[in-house]
């Protein structure tokens, strides 16, 4: 928990690098035909949230947005990232039948269930 901010910023940096690599690949391999990527709207929204979360990962932004709004932004962004990643794994699992995609998807479901359990557990304590 102490390294949460650094972890989030590292995630943002690595995914920015990933996005730049995707753009370079589409430009070089597909001649700029972004339709090869499938539905890019969902990915676009997720990347916007990643950038917004990175830009607001400082104490000044928490004060400016207010803790409640800051938390909403980061929680919504984290769930959108989860949906994007694990729906991608589910799609690949259904398409290829590869065990490792099913395992990644199952891990995501388990993590989501743990998150829901932790939320409910914290509400019972309050």
N, CA, C and O of each residue as an XYZ file, in Angstrom:
504
protein
N       0.826     -1.199      0.000
C       0.000      0.000      0.000
C       0.867      1.260      0.000
O       0.479      2.283     -0.563
N       2.041      1.183      0.631
C       2.899      2.363      0.697
C       3.434      2.756     -0.678
O       3.679      3.935     -0.932
N       3.615      1.793     -1.552
C       4.168      2.064     -2.887
C       3.073      2.171     -3.943
O       3.353      2.101     -5.139
N       1.846      2.337     -3.512
C       0.698      2.336     -4.416
C       0.819      3.392     -5.516
O       0.571      3.098     -6.686
N       1.193      4.604     -5.153
C       1.304      5.679     -6.135
C       2.404      5.380     -7.150
O       2.207      5.556     -8.352
N       3.550      4.932     -6.672
C       4.654      4.588     -7.589
C       4.257      3.425     -8.498
O       4.595      3.418     -9.681
N       3.557      2.463     -7.959
C       3.099      1.332     -8.754
C       2.142      1.798     -9.854
O       2.258      1.367    -11.001
N       1.210      2.668     -9.509
C       0.272      3.204    -10.487
C       0.963      4.011    -11.571
O       0.621      3.891    -12.748
N       1.928      4.829    -11.189
C       2.660      5.621    -12.183
C       3.526      4.722    -13.070
O       3.680      4.986    -14.262
N       4.080      3.680    -12.495
C       4.846      2.715    -13.295
C       3.932      1.998    -14.281
O       4.311      1.764    -15.428
N       2.740      1.651    -13.837
C       1.735      1.031    -14.705
C       1.413      1.968    -15.864
O       1.355      1.541    -17.017
N       1.205      3.235    -15.557
C       0.890      4.223    -16.587
C       2.036      4.363    -17.590
O       1.806      4.422    -18.797
N       3.256      4.417    -17.090
C       4.415      4.535    -17.975
C       4.547      3.314    -18.880
O       4.789      3.450    -20.079
N       4.389      2.132    -18.312
C       4.527      0.914    -19.122
C       3.406      0.822    -20.165
O       3.634      0.358    -21.282
N       2.202      1.261    -19.800
C       1.108      1.196    -20.764
C       1.192      2.309    -21.810
O       0.695      2.149    -22.925
N       1.804      3.415    -21.464
C       2.064      4.443    -22.471
C       3.062      3.919    -23.494
O       2.903      4.136    -24.695
N       4.086      3.232    -23.016
C       5.058      2.598    -23.908
C       4.363      1.551    -24.778
O       4.633      1.451    -25.975
N       3.480      0.785    -24.178
C       2.702     -0.225    -24.897
C       1.854      0.430    -25.991
O       1.805     -0.064    -27.118
N       1.190      1.535    -25.660
C       0.370      2.247    -26.644
C       1.227      2.752    -27.808
O       0.840      2.626    -28.969
N       2.381      3.317    -27.493
C       3.274      3.805    -28.553
C       3.747      2.656    -29.445
O       3.878      2.826    -30.657
N       4.003      1.495    -28.853
C       4.398      0.328    -29.645
C       3.250     -0.147    -30.546
O       3.477     -0.552    -31.686
N       2.028     -0.096    -30.032
C       0.866     -0.473    -30.845
C       0.725      0.484    -32.025
O       0.508      0.055    -33.158
N       0.848      1.775    -31.754
C       0.740      2.771    -32.824
C       1.826      2.545    -33.867
O       1.552      2.578    -35.067
N       3.053      2.318    -33.418
C       4.161      2.074    -34.354
C       3.901      0.821    -35.188
O       4.145      0.811    -36.394
N       3.409     -0.227    -34.544
C       3.126     -1.468    -35.261
C       2.052     -1.252    -36.331
O       2.199     -1.705    -37.466
N       0.981     -0.562    -35.964
C      -0.090     -0.320    -36.932
C       0.429      0.513    -38.097
O       0.095      0.241    -39.250
N       1.230      1.511    -37.811
C       1.763      2.358    -38.876
C       2.695      1.579    -39.803
O       2.625      1.729    -41.023
N       3.565      0.749    -39.230
C       4.562      0.036    -40.030
C       3.968     -1.217    -40.683
O       4.129     -1.426    -41.885
N       3.295     -2.033    -39.906
C       2.824     -3.319    -40.406
C       1.533     -3.194    -41.215
O       1.388     -3.821    -42.264
N       0.597     -2.382    -40.723
C      -0.711     -2.283    -41.361
C      -0.903     -0.996    -42.158
O      -2.015     -0.700    -42.593
N       0.156     -0.238    -42.350
C       0.072      0.986    -43.148
C      -0.910      2.002    -42.604
O      -1.535      2.732    -43.374
N      -1.056      2.060    -41.293
C      -1.953      3.025    -40.657
C      -3.408      2.604    -40.612
O      -4.268      3.416    -40.272
N      -3.710      1.357    -40.946
C      -5.089      0.858    -40.930
C      -5.443      0.385    -39.516
O      -5.209     -0.770    -39.158
N      -6.005      1.290    -38.728
C      -6.309      0.987    -37.331
C      -7.509      0.054    -37.176
O      -7.773     -0.422    -36.072
N      -8.233     -0.215    -38.249
C      -9.357     -1.161    -38.160
C      -8.838     -2.567    -37.850
O      -9.605     -3.429    -37.422
N      -7.552     -2.799    -38.061
C      -6.946     -4.098    -37.750
C      -6.967     -4.383    -36.244
O      -6.830     -5.532    -35.825
N      -7.139     -3.341    -35.441
C      -7.126     -3.505    -33.989
C      -8.478     -3.932    -33.426
O      -8.580     -4.256    -32.243
N      -9.505     -3.936    -34.252
C     -10.832     -4.263    -33.744
C     -11.468     -3.033    -33.135
O     -11.323     -1.935    -33.672
N     -12.172     -3.191    -32.021
C     -12.870     -2.089    -31.373
C     -11.879     -1.245    -30.579
O     -11.445     -1.643    -29.498
N     -11.524     -0.094    -31.112
C     -10.531      0.731    -30.423
C     -11.164      1.750    -29.480
O     -10.455      2.408    -28.720
N     -12.485      1.887    -29.520
C     -13.150      2.860    -28.655
C     -12.942      2.501    -27.180
O     -12.609      3.361    -26.365
N     -13.141      1.226    -26.849
C     -12.949      0.792    -25.460
C     -11.527      1.027    -24.988
O     -11.304      1.508    -23.877
N     -10.576      0.689    -25.826
C      -9.173      0.915    -25.471
C      -8.860      2.390    -25.309
O      -8.099      2.774    -24.421
N      -9.445      3.221    -26.166
C      -9.248      4.665    -26.093
C      -9.743      5.204    -24.747
O      -9.053      5.990    -24.098
N     -10.934      4.780    -24.336
C     -11.503      5.230    -23.064
C     -10.626      4.767    -21.898
O     -10.372      5.528    -20.964
N     -10.173      3.536    -21.959
C      -9.325      3.018    -20.881
C      -8.024      3.800    -20.807
O      -7.581      4.154    -19.714
N      -7.402      4.075    -21.948
C      -6.165      4.865    -21.933
C      -6.417      6.273    -21.417
O      -5.557      6.824    -20.729
N      -7.558      6.876    -21.721
C      -7.873      8.195    -21.157
C      -7.914      8.137    -19.630
O      -7.402      9.026    -18.951
N      -8.525      7.089    -19.106
C      -8.571      6.934    -17.653
C      -7.173      6.697    -17.077
O      -6.841      7.242    -16.024
N      -6.358      5.897    -17.751
C      -4.990      5.670    -17.271
C      -4.243      6.995    -17.190
O      -3.566      7.269    -16.199
N      -4.364      7.824    -18.237
C      -3.672      9.115    -18.246
C      -4.237     10.051    -17.175
O      -3.481     10.759    -16.510
N      -5.566     10.059    -17.006
C      -6.181     10.900    -15.977
C      -5.756     10.464    -14.582
O      -5.496     11.297    -13.714
N      -5.688      9.159    -14.373
C      -5.266      8.647    -13.071
C      -3.807      9.015    -12.796
O      -3.458      9.385    -11.675
N      -2.957      8.911    -13.817
C      -1.546      9.274    -13.636
C      -1.407     10.769    -13.354
O      -0.637     11.174    -12.483
N      -2.154     11.581    -14.093
C      -2.062     13.032    -13.924
C      -2.555     13.486    -12.553
O      -2.136     14.532    -12.058
N      -3.440     12.707    -11.940
C      -3.996     13.093    -10.640
C      -3.394     12.301     -9.486
O      -3.939     12.299     -8.382
N      -2.284     11.635     -9.731
C      -1.651     10.848     -8.669
C      -0.677     11.708     -7.863
O       0.519     11.425     -7.784
N      -1.215     12.738     -7.284
C      -0.425     13.618     -6.423
C      -1.356     14.270     -5.405
O      -2.571     14.318     -5.600
N      -0.783     14.760     -4.338
C      -1.588     15.332     -3.256
C      -2.356     16.575     -3.686
O      -3.474     16.805     -3.227
N      -1.760     17.379     -4.567
C      -2.439     18.596     -5.028
C      -3.731     18.255     -5.773
O      -4.740     18.943     -5.615
N      -3.701     17.202     -6.577
C      -4.904     16.799     -7.313
C      -5.981     16.274     -6.382
O      -7.170     16.498     -6.610
N      -5.570     15.579     -5.341
C      -6.550     15.083     -4.363
C      -7.256     16.273     -3.720
O      -8.473     16.254     -3.536
N      -6.487     17.310     -3.380
C      -7.088     18.509     -2.782
C      -7.976     19.240     -3.784
O      -9.069     19.688     -3.437
N      -7.510     19.361     -5.022
C      -8.255     20.085     -6.049
C      -9.568     19.386     -6.405
O     -10.616     20.027     -6.482
N      -9.506     18.075     -6.621
C     -10.707     17.308     -6.985
C     -11.607     17.021     -5.786
O     -12.817     16.847     -5.927
N     -11.004     16.977     -4.628
C     -11.701     16.514     -3.441
C     -11.481     15.009     -3.332
O     -11.488     14.303     -4.341
N     -11.290     14.528     -2.133
C     -10.956     13.117     -1.933
C     -12.017     12.187     -2.512
O     -11.689     11.142     -3.073
N     -13.293     12.566     -2.377
C     -14.381     11.710     -2.858
C     -14.349     11.583     -4.381
O     -14.471     10.476     -4.906
N     -14.186     12.698     -5.099
C     -14.123     12.661     -6.564
C     -12.858     11.979     -7.055
O     -12.881     11.242     -8.041
N     -11.754     12.230     -6.361
C     -10.490     11.587     -6.722
C     -10.642     10.070     -6.626
O     -10.212      9.331     -7.513
N     -11.253      9.627     -5.547
C     -11.452      8.191     -5.333
C     -12.364      7.601     -6.407
O     -12.107      6.500     -6.896
N     -13.425      8.319     -6.778
C     -14.325      7.851     -7.836
C     -13.574      7.684     -9.156
O     -13.737      6.679     -9.847
N     -12.754      8.671     -9.500
C     -11.975      8.609    -10.736
C     -11.076      7.380    -10.754
O     -11.053      6.635    -11.733
N     -10.343      7.173     -9.677
C      -9.385      6.070     -9.624
C     -10.074      4.710     -9.529
O      -9.598      3.732    -10.104
N     -11.173      4.645     -8.818
C     -11.893      3.368     -8.722
C     -12.526      3.012    -10.071
O     -12.437      1.870    -10.522
N     -13.163      3.996    -10.708
C     -13.762      3.755    -12.024
C     -12.695      3.333    -13.019
O     -12.881      2.377    -13.771
N     -11.579      4.047    -13.022
C     -10.477      3.704    -13.924
C      -9.950      2.306    -13.687
O      -9.678      1.573    -14.637
N      -9.804      1.933    -12.433
C      -9.263      0.600    -12.139
C     -10.222     -0.499    -12.605
O      -9.784     -1.537    -13.101
N     -11.531     -0.268    -12.445
C     -12.492     -1.264    -12.914
C     -12.529     -1.319    -14.436
O     -12.660     -2.401    -15.007
N     -12.418     -0.178    -15.100
C     -12.381     -0.188    -16.565
C     -11.159     -0.939    -17.079
O     -11.249     -1.686    -18.053
N     -10.027     -0.742    -16.431
C      -8.811     -1.467    -16.813
C      -9.041     -2.964    -16.631
O      -8.691     -3.761    -17.501
N      -9.626     -3.340    -15.505
C      -9.899     -4.759    -15.245
C     -10.801     -5.323    -16.344
O     -10.509     -6.381    -16.902
N     -11.883     -4.632    -16.653
C     -12.818     -5.116    -17.675
C     -12.105     -5.253    -19.018
O     -12.289     -6.248    -19.719
N     -11.293     -4.262    -19.378
C     -10.576     -4.312    -20.650
C      -9.617     -5.478    -20.746
O      -9.599     -6.205    -21.740
N      -8.829     -5.647    -19.716
C      -7.815     -6.707    -19.739
C      -8.475     -8.084    -19.739
O      -8.147     -8.930    -20.570
N      -9.390     -8.305    -18.823
C      -9.917     -9.647    -18.686
C     -10.979     -9.992    -19.731
O     -11.198    -11.171    -20.008
N     -11.640     -8.999    -20.312
C     -12.519     -9.326    -21.436
C     -11.681     -9.701    -22.649
O     -12.097    -10.516    -23.473
N     -10.495     -9.099    -22.755
C      -9.577     -9.467    -23.823
C      -9.122    -10.924    -23.655
O      -9.071    -11.685    -24.621
N      -8.796    -11.294    -22.421
C      -8.400    -12.683    -22.167
C      -9.556    -13.644    -22.441
O      -9.347    -14.724    -22.993
N     -10.764    -13.258    -22.059
C     -11.915    -14.124    -22.310
C     -12.124    -14.293    -23.815
O     -12.360    -15.401    -24.298
N     -12.035    -13.194    -24.543
C     -12.190    -13.278    -25.996
C     -11.158    -14.197    -26.628
O     -11.480    -14.999    -27.504
N      -9.908    -14.074    -26.173
C      -8.849    -14.937    -26.719
C      -9.046    -16.380    -26.288
O      -8.761    -17.300    -27.054
N      -9.530    -16.589    -25.072
C      -9.783    -17.953    -24.599
C     -10.880    -18.608    -25.418
O     -10.763    -19.768    -25.811
N     -11.957    -17.853    -25.676
C     -13.053    -18.402    -26.470
C     -12.629    -18.652    -27.915
O     -13.056    -19.629    -28.532
N     -11.799    -17.779    -28.447
C     -11.379    -17.893    -29.843
C     -10.368    -19.018    -30.048
O     -10.465    -19.776    -31.013
N      -9.391    -19.126    -29.134
C      -8.304    -20.093    -29.333
C      -8.455    -21.350    -28.492
O      -7.939    -22.408    -28.854
N      -9.159    -21.241    -27.373
C      -9.265    -22.366    -26.460
C      -8.002    -22.607    -25.650
O      -7.912    -23.597    -24.924
N      -7.027    -21.715    -25.764
C      -5.738    -21.895    -25.078
C      -5.910    -21.819    -23.564
O      -6.559    -20.912    -23.042
N      -5.327    -22.771    -22.884
C      -5.460    -22.881    -21.433
C      -4.959    -21.639    -20.708
O      -5.586    -21.187    -19.750
N      -3.829    -21.082    -21.156
C      -3.273    -19.941    -20.420
C      -4.215    -18.737    -20.438
O      -4.243    -17.980    -19.468
N      -4.986    -18.535    -21.509
C      -5.958    -17.443    -21.512
C      -7.088    -17.715    -20.524
O      -7.559    -16.802    -19.846
N      -7.518    -18.965    -20.446
C      -8.540    -19.321    -19.468
C      -8.026    -19.110    -18.047
O      -8.769    -18.651    -17.179
N      -6.766    -19.441    -17.808
C      -6.193    -19.251    -16.472
C      -6.089    -17.774    -16.126
O      -6.394    -17.389    -14.997
N      -5.661    -16.928    -17.076
C      -5.587    -15.481    -16.832
C      -6.976    -14.924    -16.541
O      -7.153    -14.118    -15.627
N      -7.954    -15.360    -17.323
C      -9.314    -14.892    -17.105
C      -9.816    -15.339    -15.729
O     -10.416    -14.548    -15.001
N      -9.575    -16.589    -15.376
C     -10.002    -17.107    -14.068
C      -9.335    -16.316    -12.938
O      -9.977    -16.011    -11.933
N      -8.065    -15.989    -13.099
C      -7.371    -15.180    -12.094
C      -8.058    -13.824    -11.940
O      -8.243    -13.339    -10.824
N      -8.429    -13.228    -13.045
C      -9.136    -11.942    -12.992
C     -10.455    -12.035    -12.267
O     -10.803    -11.143    -11.494
N     -11.198    -13.105    -12.504
C     -12.479    -13.300    -11.818
C     -12.245    -13.478    -10.319
O     -12.973    -12.911     -9.504
N     -11.240    -14.256     -9.959
C     -10.926    -14.460     -8.543
C     -10.550    -13.126     -7.889
O     -11.000    -12.832     -6.782
N      -9.731    -12.325     -8.564
C      -9.340    -11.028     -8.011
C     -10.543    -10.104     -7.847
O     -10.642     -9.382     -6.855
N     -11.448    -10.124     -8.804
C     -12.652     -9.304     -8.683
C     -13.512     -9.781     -7.522
O     -14.041     -8.964     -6.768
N     -13.657    -11.079     -7.370
C     -14.436    -11.610     -6.256
C     -13.807    -11.250     -4.914
O     -14.517    -10.953     -3.953
N     -12.472    -11.276     -4.849
C     -11.784    -10.851     -3.622
C     -12.040     -9.376     -3.334
O     -12.209     -8.982     -2.180
N     -12.066     -8.568     -4.384
C     -12.325     -7.127     -4.230
C     -13.741     -6.905     -3.701
O     -13.957     -6.083     -2.810
N     -14.688     -7.634     -4.249
C     -16.074     -7.518     -3.794
C     -16.195     -7.985     -2.353
O     -16.874     -7.353     -1.544
N     -15.533     -9.096     -2.034
C     -15.565     -9.608     -0.654
C     -14.966     -8.589      0.305
O     -15.531     -8.340      1.371
N     -13.833     -7.996     -0.055
C     -13.180     -7.010      0.813
C     -14.078     -5.796      1.026
O     -14.151     -5.256      2.130
N     -14.762     -5.370     -0.037
C     -15.679     -4.239      0.074
C     -16.801     -4.561      1.039
O     -17.112     -3.758      1.918
N     -17.411     -5.720      0.886
C     -18.511     -6.114      1.760
C     -18.022     -6.297      3.203
O     -18.713     -5.928      4.153
N     -16.844     -6.861      3.348
C     -16.267     -7.076      4.676
C     -16.016     -5.733      5.377
O     -16.274     -5.603      6.574
N     -15.516     -4.741      4.643
C     -15.234     -3.435      5.240
C     -16.534     -2.713      5.605
O     -16.565     -1.961      6.580
N     -17.601     -2.929      4.844
C     -18.900     -2.311      5.153
C     -19.508     -2.917      6.426
O     -20.179     -2.225      7.191
N     -19.263     -4.215      6.640
C     -19.798     -4.853      7.842
C     -19.097     -4.345      9.086
O     -19.713     -4.259     10.148
N     -17.806     -4.001      8.975
C     -17.058     -3.483     10.118
C     -17.484     -2.070     10.471
O     -17.429     -1.673     11.635
N     -17.911     -1.307      9.469
C     -18.251      0.105      9.694
C     -19.557      0.317     10.374
O     -19.950      1.458     10.616
